[in-house]
Coordinates of C-alpha atoms in Angstrom, one line a residue:
S246 CA -2.3 -21.7 -16.1
D247 CA 0.9 -20.9 -14.3
I248 CA 1.9 -17.3 -13.5
S249 CA 5.5 -16.6 -14.0
L250 CA 7.4 -14.4 -11.5
T251 CA 10.2 -12.1 -12.4
S252 CA 12.4 -10.0 -10.3
G253 CA 11.9 -6.3 -10.6
K254 CA 12.1 -3.1 -8.8
M255 CA 10.8 -3.0 -5.3
K256 CA 7.5 -1.2 -5.1
F257 CA 6.6 0.3 -1.8
P258 CA 3.1 -0.4 -0.6
E259 CA 0.5 2.3 -1.1
Q260 CA -1.1 3.8 2.0
M261 CA -4.6 2.4 2.4
E262 CA -7.5 4.8 2.3
T263 CA -11.3 4.3 2.7
R264 CA -11.7 4.6 -1.1
H265 CA -9.7 1.4 -1.6
F266 CA -12.0 -0.6 0.6
E267 CA -15.1 0.9 -1.0
S268 CA -14.0 0.2 -4.5
G269 CA -13.0 -3.5 -4.0
G270 CA -15.2 -6.5 -4.2
R271 CA -12.7 -8.7 -2.4
I272 CA -10.2 -7.3 0.0
I273 CA -7.0 -9.4 0.5
A274 CA -4.3 -8.4 2.9
M275 CA -1.1 -10.1 4.1
D276 CA -0.2 -11.2 7.6
E277 CA -3.1 -10.6 9.9
V278 CA -0.8 -10.5 13.0
E279 CA 1.1 -7.5 11.5
H280 CA -1.8 -5.7 9.7
G281 CA -4.9 -6.7 11.6
P282 CA -4.5 -4.3 14.6
M283 CA -3.8 -1.3 12.2
V284 CA -6.9 -2.2 10.1
Q285 CA -9.0 -2.6 13.2
R286 CA -7.8 0.8 14.5
E287 CA -7.9 2.8 11.2
F288 CA -10.7 1.1 9.3
P289 CA -13.0 -0.6 11.8
D290 CA -16.0 -0.6 9.4
F291 CA -14.1 -2.8 7.0
A292 CA -12.1 -5.0 9.4
D293 CA -14.4 -7.9 9.1
Q294 CA -14.4 -7.9 5.3
I295 CA -10.7 -8.6 4.9
E296 CA -9.4 -12.0 3.8
Y297 CA -5.9 -12.4 5.2
W298 CA -3.4 -14.5 3.4
Q299 CA -1.1 -15.7 6.1
G300 CA 2.5 -15.0 5.4
Q301 CA 4.9 -12.3 6.5
D302 CA 6.1 -9.3 4.5
I303 CA 9.6 -9.5 3.0
D304 CA 10.8 -7.4 6.0
F305 CA 10.4 -10.7 8.0
T306 CA 10.5 -13.4 5.4
D307 CA 13.0 -14.0 2.6
P308 CA 11.4 -13.4 -0.8
A309 CA 12.6 -16.8 -2.0
E310 CA 10.3 -18.3 0.6
A311 CA 7.5 -15.9 0.4
M312 CA 7.0 -15.6 -3.4
P313 CA 6.2 -19.3 -4.1
V314 CA 3.5 -19.1 -1.4
L315 CA 2.1 -15.9 -2.9
K316 CA 2.3 -17.3 -6.4
E317 CA 0.2 -20.3 -5.3
K318 CA -2.4 -18.0 -3.6
V319 CA -2.7 -15.8 -6.7
E320 CA -3.0 -18.8 -9.0
Q321 CA -5.8 -20.1 -6.7
L322 CA -7.5 -16.7 -6.8
V323 CA -7.3 -16.6 -10.6
K324 CA -8.9 -20.1 -10.8
E325 CA -11.7 -19.0 -8.5
M326 CA -12.4 -15.9 -10.5
S327 CA -12.5 -17.7 -13.8
Y328 CA -15.5 -19.9 -12.8

């Protein structure tokens, strides 16, 4: 099943806290180059549990390029979870 994407208001990321890592079964983050060092510094106990989806934030990549890649990753994740 395809996931449709619509434009909407920009939502700023929520600051990560330990509780986020403890409550999730699967932790996915974007752009290991950008976020990996911060995760290693701030949350070293969880750093090896993160699955990074390679792709840059919209600060560095045009949303028109980034969204189709993310859409494909999310659709893949939904398929994995439905089995």
